[in-house]
Tab-separated table of C-alpha atoms (C1' of nucleotides) in Angstrom:
chain	number	residue	atom	x	y	z
A	262	MET	CA	139.693	44.045	79.150
A	263	LYS	CA	135.728	44.500	78.096
A	264	HIS	CA	132.461	45.214	79.486
A	265	VAL	CA	129.710	42.310	78.906
A	266	PHE	CA	126.578	43.339	79.968
A	267	ILE	CA	123.949	39.999	80.772
A	268	THR	CA	120.517	41.209	79.928
A	269	ARG	CA	117.381	39.479	79.159
A	270	ASP	CA	117.595	39.487	75.072
A	271	GLY	CA	121.204	40.410	75.165
A	272	SER	CA	120.646	44.095	74.473
A	273	LEU	CA	122.428	46.701	75.652
A	274	LYS	CA	120.877	50.217	77.251
A	275	ALA	CA	122.619	53.416	75.553
A	276	ARG	CA	123.676	54.951	78.747
A	277	TRP	CA	125.327	51.571	79.358
A	278	GLN	CA	127.285	52.814	75.737
A	279	ASP	CA	127.862	56.162	77.009
A	280	ALA	CA	129.755	55.488	80.029
A	281	LEU	CA	131.206	52.152	78.319
A	282	PRO	CA	131.743	52.367	74.585
A	283	ASP	CA	133.644	48.655	74.829
A	284	ALA	CA	130.598	46.925	76.052
A	285	ILE	CA	129.124	44.305	74.247
A	286	GLY	CA	125.721	43.171	75.128
A	287	VAL	CA	124.599	38.875	75.684
A	288	THR	CA	121.744	37.247	76.995
A	289	SER	CA	122.371	34.450	80.205
A	290	GLY	CA	122.765	31.283	77.632
A	291	GLN	CA	126.244	32.720	75.732
A	292	ALA	CA	127.482	34.519	79.799
A	293	ILE	CA	130.523	32.175	80.779
A	294	THR	CA	132.357	32.009	77.119
A	295	ARG	CA	132.005	34.931	76.298
A	296	SER	CA	133.921	36.652	79.154
A	297	GLU	CA	137.615	36.542	80.514
A	298	PRO	CA	139.436	37.131	84.029
A	299	GLU	CA	139.978	40.375	82.872
A	300	ASP	CA	136.642	41.782	82.064
A	301	VAL	CA	133.330	43.128	84.060
A	302	VAL	CA	130.589	41.637	83.849
A	303	TRP	CA	127.534	43.217	84.159
A	304	ILE	CA	123.869	41.629	84.952
A	305	THR	CA	120.513	42.877	86.151
A	306	THR	CA	118.245	40.980	88.479
A	307	THR	CA	115.594	40.497	85.172
A	308	VAL	CA	117.798	37.682	84.001
A	309	ASP	CA	115.983	35.102	85.603
A	310	ASP	CA	119.164	33.020	86.719
A	311	TRP	CA	120.763	36.252	87.831
A	312	ARG	CA	121.694	34.498	91.128
A	313	GLU	CA	123.010	31.943	89.093
A	314	GLN	CA	125.288	33.253	86.912
A	315	THR	CA	126.775	35.690	89.209
A	316	THR	CA	128.199	32.636	91.513
A	317	ALA	CA	129.730	31.642	88.512
A	318	ILE	CA	130.707	33.727	86.597
A	319	SER	CA	133.107	35.520	89.844
A	320	ARG	CA	134.144	31.392	90.532
A	321	GLN	CA	135.991	32.041	87.591
A	322	GLY	CA	137.760	35.561	88.878
A	323	VAL	CA	135.686	37.582	87.131
A	324	SER	CA	134.653	41.001	88.284
A	325	VAL	CA	130.795	40.794	88.457
A	326	VAL	CA	128.625	43.797	89.145
A	327	VAL	CA	124.086	43.039	89.831
A	328	MET	CA	122.287	45.783	88.617
A	329	SER	CA	118.682	46.455	90.042
A	330	TYR	CA	115.500	48.199	89.544
A	331	ALA	CA	115.112	48.698	92.803
A	332	PRO	CA	117.763	48.454	94.556
A	333	ASN	CA	117.818	47.474	98.341
A	334	ASP	CA	119.861	45.896	100.939
A	335	ARG	CA	118.870	42.619	101.071
A	336	GLU	CA	119.302	41.834	97.823
A	337	ALA	CA	122.854	43.482	98.082
A	338	LEU	CA	123.375	41.258	100.699
A	339	LEU	CA	122.572	38.802	98.771
A	340	ALA	CA	124.399	39.216	95.787
A	341	LEU	CA	126.965	40.638	97.531
A	342	GLU	CA	127.214	36.509	99.305
A	343	LEU	CA	127.065	35.312	95.563
A	344	GLY	CA	130.528	36.777	95.074
A	345	ALA	CA	129.267	40.160	93.320
A	346	ARG	CA	131.391	42.842	93.513
A	347	GLY	CA	129.256	45.640	92.852
A	348	TYR	CA	126.076	46.586	93.164
A	349	THR	CA	123.569	49.161	91.806
A	350	HIS	CA	120.964	50.624	90.048
A	351	THR	CA	120.232	49.815	86.774
A	352	PHE	CA	119.737	53.439	85.734
A	353	SER	CA	122.641	54.841	87.139
A	354	ALA	CA	124.320	57.604	85.477
A	355	PRO	CA	126.849	57.125	83.078
A	356	GLU	CA	129.219	58.739	85.484
A	357	VAL	CA	128.155	56.102	87.982
A	358	LEU	CA	129.214	53.221	86.030
A	359	LYS	CA	132.347	54.451	84.670
A	360	GLN	CA	133.245	55.035	89.016
A	361	ILE	CA	132.000	51.671	89.369
A	362	ALA	CA	133.927	50.316	86.617
A	363	LEU	CA	136.623	51.648	87.864
A	364	VAL	CA	136.163	50.378	91.407
A	365	VAL	CA	136.081	46.938	91.077
A	366	THR	CA	138.629	46.308	87.842
A	367	HIS	CA	140.359	47.686	90.554
A	368	GLN	CA	140.151	45.166	93.649
A	369	GLY	CA	137.466	47.532	95.608
A	370	VAL	CA	133.470	47.353	96.099
A	371	TRP	CA	130.875	49.107	94.996
A	372	VAL	CA	128.028	49.031	97.194
A	373	GLY	CA	126.575	52.717	97.284
A	374	GLN	CA	126.887	55.044	99.618
A	375	SER	CA	123.618	53.932	102.373
A	376	LEU	CA	123.716	50.408	101.096
A	377	LEU	CA	126.727	50.073	102.595
A	378	SER	CA	126.689	51.357	106.114
A	379	ARG	CA	123.188	49.386	106.537
A	380	VAL	CA	124.768	45.807	105.726
A	381	LEU	CA	127.891	46.173	107.758
A	382	THR	CA	125.798	47.870	110.756
A	383	GLY	CA	123.362	44.790	110.779
A	384	SER	CA	126.453	42.404	110.677
A	385	VAL	CA	128.477	44.231	113.698
A	386	GLN	CA	124.954	44.074	115.594
A	387	ALA	CA	124.857	40.838	115.739
A	388	LEU	CA	128.478	39.644	115.724
A	389	GLN	CA	129.349	42.277	118.636
A	390	GLN	CA	127.083	43.520	120.324
A	391	ARG	CA	128.567	45.460	122.584
A	392	THR	CA	129.828	48.920	120.757
A	393	SER	CA	126.081	49.678	120.611
A	394	ASP	CA	127.228	52.955	121.029
A	395	GLU	CA	129.117	53.088	117.729
A	396	ILE	CA	125.845	52.005	115.461
A	397	THR	CA	125.058	55.963	115.523
A	398	ARG	CA	127.325	57.002	112.548
A	399	GLN	CA	126.585	58.566	108.859
A	400	GLY	CA	123.509	58.825	107.636
A	401	LEU	CA	120.498	60.320	107.250
A	402	GLN	CA	119.923	63.444	107.139
A	403	THR	CA	117.574	63.142	109.767
A	404	LEU	CA	120.137	61.631	112.069
A	405	ALA	CA	122.438	64.212	111.963
A	406	THR	CA	120.209	66.533	114.180
A	407	LEU	CA	120.343	64.587	116.986
A	408	THR	CA	122.836	64.077	119.672
A	409	GLU	CA	125.387	60.333	119.750
A	410	ARG	CA	123.056	58.839	122.503
A	411	GLU	CA	119.625	60.226	120.687
A	412	ARG	CA	120.556	58.482	117.235
A	413	ALA	CA	121.387	55.041	118.553
A	414	VAL	CA	118.092	54.926	120.626
A	415	ALA	CA	116.060	55.932	117.561
A	416	LEU	CA	118.148	53.655	115.138
A	417	ALA	CA	116.958	50.565	117.824
A	418	VAL	CA	113.678	51.460	117.781
A	419	ALA	CA	113.604	51.877	113.747
A	420	ARG	CA	114.177	48.498	113.892
A	421	GLY	CA	111.047	48.181	116.227
A	422	ALA	CA	112.522	47.371	119.197
A	423	ALA	CA	110.838	48.161	122.864
A	424	ASN	CA	111.890	50.325	125.362
A	425	LYS	CA	113.312	47.920	127.550
A	426	GLU	CA	114.858	46.453	125.088
A	427	VAL	CA	116.722	49.575	123.798
A	428	ALA	CA	117.132	49.984	127.452
A	429	ARG	CA	119.045	46.938	127.594
A	430	GLU	CA	121.254	46.901	124.443
A	431	LEU	CA	122.653	51.263	125.653
A	432	THR	CA	122.788	49.653	128.839
A	433	ILE	CA	120.157	52.089	130.617
A	434	THR	CA	117.095	52.067	132.380
A	435	GLU	CA	113.692	52.241	130.467
A	436	ARG	CA	112.850	55.927	132.092
A	437	THR	CA	116.377	57.322	130.451
A	438	VAL	CA	115.397	55.429	126.854
A	439	LYS	CA	111.864	57.585	127.374
A	440	ALA	CA	113.941	61.078	127.661
A	441	HIS	CA	115.959	60.250	125.047
A	442	LEU	CA	112.934	59.364	122.663
A	443	SER	CA	111.180	62.752	124.298
A	444	ALA	CA	113.558	64.582	122.620
A	445	ILE	CA	113.662	62.811	119.486
A	446	PHE	CA	110.469	63.360	118.958
A	447	LYS	CA	110.402	66.411	119.666
A	448	LYS	CA	113.477	67.588	117.112
A	449	LEU	CA	112.148	65.583	114.206
A	450	ALA	CA	108.801	66.335	114.726
A	451	VAL	CA	107.168	62.931	114.988
A	452	ARG	CA	104.397	61.876	117.618
A	453	ASP	CA	105.709	58.536	118.032
A	454	ARG	CA	107.416	56.181	117.432
A	455	LEU	CA	105.905	54.849	114.834
A	456	GLN	CA	106.168	57.730	113.494
A	457	LEU	CA	110.224	57.473	113.238
A	458	ILE	CA	110.318	54.346	112.212
A	459	LEU	CA	107.990	55.845	108.737
A	460	LYS	CA	110.075	58.741	108.725
A	461	LEU	CA	113.624	56.802	108.670
A	462	SER	CA	112.696	54.376	106.421
A	463	SER	CA	111.466	56.838	103.727
A	464	ASP	CA	114.812	58.921	104.394
A	465	ALA	CA	116.701	55.969	104.018
A	466	GLU	CA	114.379	55.299	100.628
A	467	LYS	CA	115.378	58.080	98.888
A	468	ARG	CA	119.004	57.479	99.516
A	469	LEU	CA	118.974	55.486	97.088
A	470	SER	CA	117.648	56.831	94.383
B	119	MET	CA	143.163	66.691	97.037
B	120	LYS	CA	145.588	65.228	99.675
B	121	HIS	CA	146.270	62.018	101.860
B	122	VAL	CA	146.891	62.467	105.192
B	123	PHE	CA	148.804	59.927	107.443
B	124	ILE	CA	147.125	59.782	111.080
B	125	THR	CA	150.254	57.854	113.110
B	126	ARG	CA	151.316	58.537	116.461
B	127	ASP	CA	154.031	60.398	116.398
B	128	GLY	CA	152.914	62.131	112.941
B	129	SER	CA	155.801	59.807	110.885
B	130	LEU	CA	155.932	59.170	107.723
B	131	LYS	CA	157.024	55.451	106.304
B	132	ALA	CA	158.691	55.544	103.177
B	133	ARG	CA	156.993	53.347	101.243
B	134	TRP	CA	153.756	55.711	101.789
B	135	GLN	CA	155.916	58.376	100.167
B	136	ASP	CA	156.419	55.846	97.401
B	137	ALA	CA	153.059	55.274	96.450
B	138	LEU	CA	151.529	58.465	97.661
B	139	PRO	CA	154.409	61.294	96.628
B	140	ASP	CA	151.241	63.963	98.274
B	141	ALA	CA	151.057	62.482	101.123
B	142	ILE	CA	151.961	64.491	104.247
B	143	GLY	CA	152.431	62.838	108.097
B	144	VAL	CA	150.030	64.225	111.567
B	145	THR	CA	149.373	62.977	114.879
B	146	SER	CA	145.844	62.318	116.120
B	147	GLY	CA	145.435	65.479	117.502
B	148	GLN	CA	146.176	67.705	114.174
B	149	ALA	CA	143.828	65.316	112.446
B	150	ILE	CA	140.436	67.158	111.926
B	151	THR	CA	141.634	70.483	111.158
B	152	ARG	CA	144.326	69.099	108.220
B	153	SER	CA	141.886	66.648	105.981
B	154	GLU	CA	139.208	68.352	103.518
B	155	PRO	CA	136.274	66.587	101.999
B	156	GLU	CA	137.848	65.248	98.483
B	157	ASP	CA	141.635	64.091	101.370
B	158	VAL	CA	142.238	60.489	101.958
B	159	VAL	CA	142.342	59.729	106.134
B	160	TRP	CA	144.901	57.165	106.494
B	161	ILE	CA	145.116	55.835	110.625
B	162	THR	CA	146.790	53.263	111.932
B	163	THR	CA	145.528	51.407	114.798
B	164	THR	CA	148.398	52.388	116.568
B	165	VAL	CA	147.073	55.763	117.120
B	166	ASP	CA	144.651	55.370	120.752
B	167	ASP	CA	142.102	56.749	119.677
B	168	TRP	CA	141.805	55.398	116.139
B	169	ARG	CA	138.366	54.446	116.336
B	170	GLU	CA	136.924	57.806	117.583
B	171	GLN	CA	138.686	59.596	114.805
B	172	THR	CA	137.461	57.314	112.538
B	173	THR	CA	133.763	58.295	113.771
B	174	ALA	CA	134.576	61.818	113.641
B	175	ILE	CA	136.351	62.092	110.237
B	176	SER	CA	134.528	60.011	108.505
B	177	ARG	CA	131.679	61.335	109.342
B	178	GLN	CA	133.163	64.851	107.378
B	179	GLY	CA	132.681	63.266	103.939
B	180	VAL	CA	136.420	62.625	104.159
B	181	SER	CA	137.280	58.742	103.058
B	182	VAL	CA	138.997	56.829	105.583
B	183	VAL	CA	141.236	54.000	105.362
B	184	VAL	CA	142.069	52.117	108.784
B	185	MET	CA	145.326	50.133	108.201
B	186	SER	CA	146.940	48.049	110.891
B	187	TYR	CA	149.781	45.759	111.597
B	188	ALA	CA	147.896	42.242	112.855
B	189	PRO	CA	144.637	42.683	109.744
B	190	ASN	CA	142.006	40.495	110.872
B	191	ASP	CA	138.342	40.185	109.935
B	192	ARG	CA	136.725	41.298	113.802
B	193	GLU	CA	138.488	44.418	113.427
B	194	ALA	CA	138.335	45.192	109.592
B	195	LEU	CA	134.200	45.176	110.787
B	196	LEU	CA	134.617	47.357	113.459
B	197	ALA	CA	136.737	49.734	111.271
B	198	LEU	CA	134.509	49.628	108.478
B	199	GLU	CA	130.887	50.141	110.781
B	200	LEU	CA	133.005	53.022	112.431
B	201	GLY	CA	132.491	54.502	108.568
B	202	ALA	CA	136.134	53.773	107.362
B	203	ARG	CA	136.122	52.896	103.405
B	204	GLY	CA	139.152	50.662	103.666
B	205	TYR	CA	140.994	48.434	105.791
B	206	THR	CA	144.053	47.170	105.084
B	207	HIS	CA	147.501	45.634	106.374
B	208	THR	CA	150.057	48.476	107.403
B	209	PHE	CA	152.874	47.515	104.872
B	210	SER	CA	150.897	46.726	101.799
B	211	ALA	CA	152.815	47.726	99.112
B	212	PRO	CA	152.927	50.967	97.186
B	213	GLU	CA	151.076	49.688	94.481
B	214	VAL	CA	148.005	48.151	96.440
B	215	LEU	CA	147.993	51.931	98.662
B	216	LYS	CA	148.076	53.045	95.082
B	217	GLN	CA	144.994	51.054	94.572
B	218	ILE	CA	142.484	51.338	97.670
B	219	ALA	CA	143.468	55.265	97.762
B	220	LEU	CA	141.980	54.998	94.095
B	221	VAL	CA	139.626	52.944	94.743
B	222	VAL	CA	138.287	54.460	98.044
B	223	THR	CA	138.435	57.981	95.874
B	224	HIS	CA	135.934	56.787	93.800
B	225	GLN	CA	133.171	55.513	96.720
B	226	GLY	CA	134.322	52.623	96.674
B	227	VAL	CA	135.209	49.860	99.280
B	228	TRP	CA	138.746	48.211	100.114
B	229	VAL	CA	139.009	45.639	102.472
B	230	GLY	CA	141.369	43.449	100.771
B	231	GLN	CA	140.817	40.261	98.382
B	232	SER	CA	140.934	37.947	101.917
B	233	LEU	CA	138.856	39.817	104.161
B	234	LEU	CA	136.005	40.665	101.613
B	235	SER	CA	134.546	36.942	102.026
B	236	ARG	CA	134.597	36.616	105.194
B	237	VAL	CA	133.337	39.822	106.411
B	238	LEU	CA	130.401	39.587	103.873
B	239	THR	CA	129.375	36.154	105.161
B	240	GLY	CA	129.537	36.746	108.474
B	241	SER	CA	127.015	40.193	107.496
B	242	VAL	CA	125.047	38.012	105.019
B	243	GLN	CA	124.391	34.837	107.583
B	244	ALA	CA	124.091	37.045	110.733
B	245	LEU	CA	121.017	39.681	108.591
B	246	GLN	CA	119.475	36.538	106.860
B	247	GLN	CA	118.898	34.974	110.675
B	248	ARG	CA	117.280	37.975	111.377
B	249	THR	CA	114.668	38.060	108.763
B	250	SER	CA	114.981	34.645	107.675
B	251	ASP	CA	110.815	34.087	108.211
B	252	GLU	CA	110.422	36.814	105.646
B	253	ILE	CA	112.402	35.812	103.274
B	254	THR	CA	111.712	31.990	102.894
B	255	ARG	CA	108.443	32.085	104.122
B	256	GLN	CA	105.813	34.480	103.529
B	257	GLY	CA	107.929	36.313	100.913
B	258	LEU	CA	105.857	38.629	98.390
B	259	GLN	CA	102.764	37.084	99.682
B	260	THR	CA	102.738	38.567	102.964
B	261	LEU	CA	98.500	40.964	102.118
B	262	ALA	CA	97.885	37.991	100.265
B	263	THR	CA	97.160	35.543	102.937
B	264	LEU	CA	94.496	38.157	104.209
B	265	THR	CA	90.861	38.999	104.055
B	266	GLU	CA	89.071	42.115	102.487
B	267	ARG	CA	89.358	44.012	105.309
B	268	GLU	CA	92.434	42.458	107.193
B	269	ARG	CA	94.154	43.697	104.108
B	270	ALA	CA	92.746	47.965	105.093
B	271	VAL	CA	93.905	47.615	108.609
B	272	ALA	CA	97.478	46.595	107.884
B	273	LEU	CA	97.430	48.900	105.195
B	274	ALA	CA	96.741	51.722	107.058
B	275	VAL	CA	98.467	50.688	110.403
B	276	ALA	CA	101.553	50.538	107.791
B	277	ARG	CA	101.162	54.032	107.268
B	278	GLY	CA	101.310	54.819	110.734
B	279	ALA	CA	97.539	55.706	112.101
B	280	ALA	CA	96.064	54.620	115.306
B	281	ASN	CA	93.589	52.269	115.848
B	282	LYS	CA	91.382	55.072	116.718
B	283	GLU	CA	92.344	56.376	112.876
B	284	VAL	CA	91.266	53.473	111.173
B	285	ALA	CA	88.187	52.790	112.894
B	286	ARG	CA	87.099	56.125	111.288
B	287	GLU	CA	88.371	55.906	107.749
B	288	LEU	CA	86.720	52.573	108.080
B	289	THR	CA	84.044	53.382	109.607
B	290	ILE	CA	84.070	50.907	112.278
B	291	THR	CA	84.618	50.796	116.246
B	292	GLU	CA	88.008	50.767	117.338
B	293	ARG	CA	87.203	47.537	118.845
B	294	THR	CA	86.490	45.732	115.215
B	295	VAL	CA	90.563	47.482	114.573
B	296	LYS	CA	91.767	45.316	116.917
B	297	ALA	CA	89.864	42.545	116.554
B	298	HIS	CA	91.434	42.641	112.633
B	299	LEU	CA	94.550	43.900	114.168
B	300	SER	CA	94.618	40.138	116.333
B	301	ALA	CA	93.941	38.205	113.395
B	302	ILE	CA	97.043	39.748	111.277
B	303	PHE	CA	99.320	39.327	114.015
B	304	LYS	CA	98.665	35.851	114.106
B	305	LYS	CA	98.551	35.216	110.508
B	306	LEU	CA	101.580	37.120	109.910
B	307	ALA	CA	103.679	35.835	112.832
B	308	VAL	CA	104.447	39.590	114.243
B	309	ARG	CA	104.369	40.326	117.889
B	310	ASP	CA	103.152	44.250	117.278
B	311	ARG	CA	102.367	46.880	114.926
B	312	LEU	CA	105.926	47.814	114.796
B	313	GLN	CA	106.697	44.481	113.649
B	314	LEU	CA	104.188	45.139	111.140
B	315	ILE	CA	105.351	48.062	109.446
B	316	LEU	CA	108.530	46.379	108.847
B	317	LYS	CA	107.306	43.426	107.516
B	318	LEU	CA	105.250	45.064	105.165
B	319	SER	CA	108.147	47.591	104.177
B	320	SER	CA	110.823	45.147	103.790
B	321	ASP	CA	107.987	42.724	101.847
B	322	ALA	CA	107.725	46.140	99.469
B	323	GLU	CA	110.892	46.598	99.117
B	324	LYS	CA	111.116	42.805	97.320
B	325	ARG	CA	108.149	42.903	95.062
B	326	LEU	CA	109.619	45.652	92.898
B	327	SER	CA	113.160	44.113	92.694
C	217	DT	C1'	70.225	22.615	106.626
C	218	DC	C1'	74.384	22.755	108.998
C	219	DC	C1'	78.811	24.382	109.198
C	220	DT	C1'	82.592	27.741	108.381
C	221	DT	C1'	84.229	31.781	107.409
C	222	DT	C1'	83.874	36.659	107.700
C	223	DA	C1'	83.056	41.158	109.773
C	224	DC	C1'	81.835	43.094	113.558
C	225	DT	C1'	81.245	44.835	118.299
C	226	DG	C1'	81.353	44.092	123.746
C	227	DT	C1'	83.893	43.727	128.900
C	228	DC	C1'	87.442	43.531	131.500
C	229	DC	C1'	92.562	43.496	132.052
C	230	DT	C1'	96.824	43.957	131.872
C	231	DT	C1'	100.961	46.136	129.858
C	232	DC	C1'	103.724	49.304	126.720
C	233	DA	C1'	104.173	54.321	125.540
C	234	DG	C1'	104.538	58.783	126.145
C	235	DT	C1'	104.279	62.993	129.476
C	236	DA	C1'	104.875	66.368	133.497
C	237	DC	C1'	105.722	67.144	137.147
C	238	DA	C1'	110.740	67.050	138.492
C	239	DA	C1'	116.564	66.098	140.089
C	240	DT	C1'	121.926	65.730	139.659
C	241	DA	C1'	126.493	65.700	137.428
C	242	DG	C1'	130.348	66.251	133.669
C	243	DG	C1'	132.267	69.524	129.752
C	244	DG	C1'	132.101	73.142	127.029
C	245	DA	C1'	131.475	78.467	125.573
C	246	DG	C1'	131.636	82.762	127.447
D	48	DC	C1'	132.780	80.985	137.330
D	49	DT	C1'	127.931	80.862	135.464
D	50	DC	C1'	124.938	79.460	132.112
D	51	DC	C1'	123.643	75.696	128.266
D	52	DC	C1'	123.811	71.610	126.228
D	53	DT	C1'	124.069	66.503	127.427
D	54	DA	C1'	122.476	62.300	129.866
D	55	DT	C1'	120.981	60.049	133.620
D	56	DT	C1'	116.975	58.364	136.412
D	57	DG	C1'	112.802	59.299	139.645
D	58	DT	C1'	107.934	58.861	140.762
D	59	DA	C1'	103.346	59.675	139.098
D	60	DC	C1'	99.580	59.936	135.109
D	61	DT	C1'	97.148	58.813	131.109
D	62	DG	C1'	96.111	56.954	127.083
D	63	DA	C1'	96.927	53.716	123.786
D	64	DA	C1'	97.727	48.105	122.709
D	65	DG	C1'	96.425	43.473	122.961
D	66	DG	C1'	95.173	39.658	124.736
D	67	DA	C1'	90.765	37.309	127.269
D	68	DC	C1'	86.883	35.959	127.528
D	69	DA	C1'	82.643	36.894	125.159
D	70	DG	C1'	78.664	37.614	121.684
D	71	DT	C1'	75.053	38.240	116.774
D	72	DA	C1'	74.676	38.209	111.474
D	73	DA	C1'	75.061	37.442	106.908
D	74	DA	C1'	77.151	34.746	103.637
D	75	DG	C1'	78.583	30.533	101.099
D	76	DG	C1'	79.752	25.504	100.339
D	77	DA	C1'	79.131	20.841	101.973
DNA sequence: TCCTTTACTGTCCTTCAGTACAATAGGGAG
DNA sequence: CTCCCTATTGTACTGAAGGACAGTAAAGGA
């Protein structure tokens, strides 16, 4: 079992070797021939054909972890859809890399704390809209100070939903949505929904780093 | 670190103890008081309030694995959405249970071989439908299609500024700001400033990668 | 020169967001 | 059994947002 790092020039970053002493670096062209079913292949999104590589390698039963310089949930989704079992920041600490290696070699999936919930929340909302109260679960610290219902409203608004839409979604009147919003604005010290969106999305970004 | 199994009657199955000798069994009522951040809580879907328990316990930072007698991807999604980090069959082999324990205690997610692809595919489709125009059409060039002034207005609005503030900032009237905004909405195919903010911030993420 | 684009401004109108007054009901703490 | 918190809904009001009509002025290419 070995760790194969695919980079643009086949070079290895020091922290990767810190975490995984038996790591080897290759370029995109060499990748397929150098990896076996037991291995873990790490690939950065700076590699032009990382999508194709991820698909091809994961199809052979090899665990693939995609590393990005600027992780975001859309790219994470894409990576997972292509067959990757992990998605993380290129500059993740050695301890984190070790952890990821451990997880993916044991049939686990590693997508980072916040990404998971965001990714899944999206799908659940689409697949079964009726569970809307439960959409509010973990979270952003900001949301922690809110009540269950307030959180549900806040998250809906953060998606860009209008009061009327939120009302329909939570099966309450528009007036109630306004009531919750007033409470939310007060608690989070924001003046309107615009600032709320900005606050929530900036907090979400912080969690990625 | 210990393994807490929540079952209807608080009893433990033999294979659970085979896999995890330090396992303890509790009933739903005792669950919260008996689990600490380092623990792994295993809960079967035969427990009436497994959804609420999963939500509550995972919120405290405890890893929760949901076990079902008849696993299916819909329930898996629900479990993950509620905050569970694992989802498997109640009668999983001891080796599998060990593996799951290892994965979830290292910040991984375990949803089983077959479920993984289906679950993720579902979520990918759901998310991409919602954001398909952004990804395909405009992409990174969102702001590039705008004129100088429109860009200035768009950026100010993306910061959460009101029309009046933008007007003062650019030394123009509020009416002109509205005119620019109308053009922006049309060009970028968004309905209002809320969606504009969401669009710009999502594109900003992509530009970084 | 003519036409197009861009920037800027005006008034009128509709809809939405948010607040200011409320009120009612249930659950939990003391 | 109160007091407090939460969830819910009501009416009325102010102000902002955005569209529907406009219009003028400058710049640049055909």
